[in-house]
Amino acid sequence: MLSERIRAVTESIREATARAGRPDGSVRLLAVTKSHPADTVHEALDNGLAVLGENRVQEAVAKFEPLRAARERHPAFELHLIGHLQSNKAAKVPGLFDWVQSVDSIALAEALSRRCEQAGVTIDVLVQFNSSGEQTKSGYADPEALVDDAAAIASLGSLRLRGVMTIGPFTDDTARIASAFARTRALYNRIASALPDAPIDTLSMGMSDDFAIAIAEGSTLVRIGSALFGARS
Ligand SMILES: *Cc1c(COP(=O)(O)O)cnc(C)c1O
């Protein structure tokens, strides 16, 4: 049952947070509903999961446009885009996504800011770091480029830069995973001290299989799909 899985995941997050010597409640849970139907979203909302993630714009439009009413009933509702976004799809973001975690270029950030300004909204964004070096993953591979661009992104009128997102390496080697997360946290700290006026408070890392490692390395937001909703088809 979903409620039991939520309890188990929440408890594991709490244990990992305590083990890391971090304050209770310092890690947010984002529930990833990608590939699951609107019914799953309703069930998630009914069970108190208000912060949701999708990785494809088209799928999110189809699933969440009809959910506007449900969304208004949940004041804490937030929808995060966690997958790659092409600049030419930026117009779909305002009014649908509250956060875009996958900003990976100035061109995309500018397109997003322009579209948000036209729509009269401000959204929260993270810059994505490709910490694993895997070619199939998007995000900045070069930390220096990420730090330089973060300053420019933070100055865009309709975006609030909140921090950094990464996807850990696809491996069983926990030391390698931990090292990728530690490098991401170091980048996050650099940005936070370089941009003291930006509201930097979010380090998004950790998924179903590696969130305990991510919490040990400083994650403030874990993105959990299969551990909550079961395997995806
Ligand atoms: C699918 C996905 C997740 C969730 O993955 P699980 O292993 O099912 O928890 C988290 N982050 C991103 C970017 C994803 O695409």
Short mmCIF file of C-alpha atoms and ligand atoms in Angstrom, two decimals, residues 32 34 55 82-83 165 167 206-209 223-227 230 232, ligand 1:
data_model
loop_
_atom_site.label_atom_id
_atom_site.label_comp_id
_atom_site.label_asym_id
_atom_site.label_seq_id
_atom_site.Cartn_x
_atom_site.Cartn_y
_atom_site.Cartn_z
CA VAL A 32 8.43 11.11 -8.79
CA LYS A 34 6.63 9.81 -14.08
CA ASN A 55 10.69 14.18 -16.22
CA ILE A 82 13.41 16.84 -13.26
CA GLY A 83 14.14 15.77 -16.85
CA MET A 165 20.67 19.00 -8.90
CA ILE A 167 21.83 12.24 -10.78
CA GLY A 206 19.42 10.92 -4.25
CA MET A 207 16.89 8.52 -5.79
CA SER A 208 15.34 5.24 -4.58
CA ASP A 209 18.61 3.31 -4.66
CA ARG A 223 13.67 12.43 -5.64
CA ILE A 224 11.96 9.11 -5.04
CA GLY A 225 9.94 7.14 -7.61
CA SER A 226 10.04 3.36 -7.51
CA ALA A 227 10.42 3.03 -3.73
CA GLY A 230 6.72 0.45 -7.52
CA ARG A 232 7.96 1.54 -13.85
C1 LIG B 1 13.09 8.73 -12.49
C2 LIG B 1 13.89 9.74 -11.78
C3 LIG B 1 13.99 9.72 -10.38
C4 LIG B 1 13.36 8.65 -9.50
O1 LIG B 1 14.01 7.43 -9.71
P1 LIG B 1 13.73 6.15 -8.76
O2 LIG B 1 14.96 5.35 -8.91
O3 LIG B 1 12.52 5.48 -9.31
O4 LIG B 1 13.53 6.64 -7.38
C5 LIG B 1 14.73 10.73 -9.77
N1 LIG B 1 15.33 11.70 -10.50
C6 LIG B 1 15.26 11.75 -11.84
C7 LIG B 1 15.94 12.86 -12.57
C8 LIG B 1 14.54 10.78 -12.53
O5 LIG B 1 14.47 10.83 -13.86
#
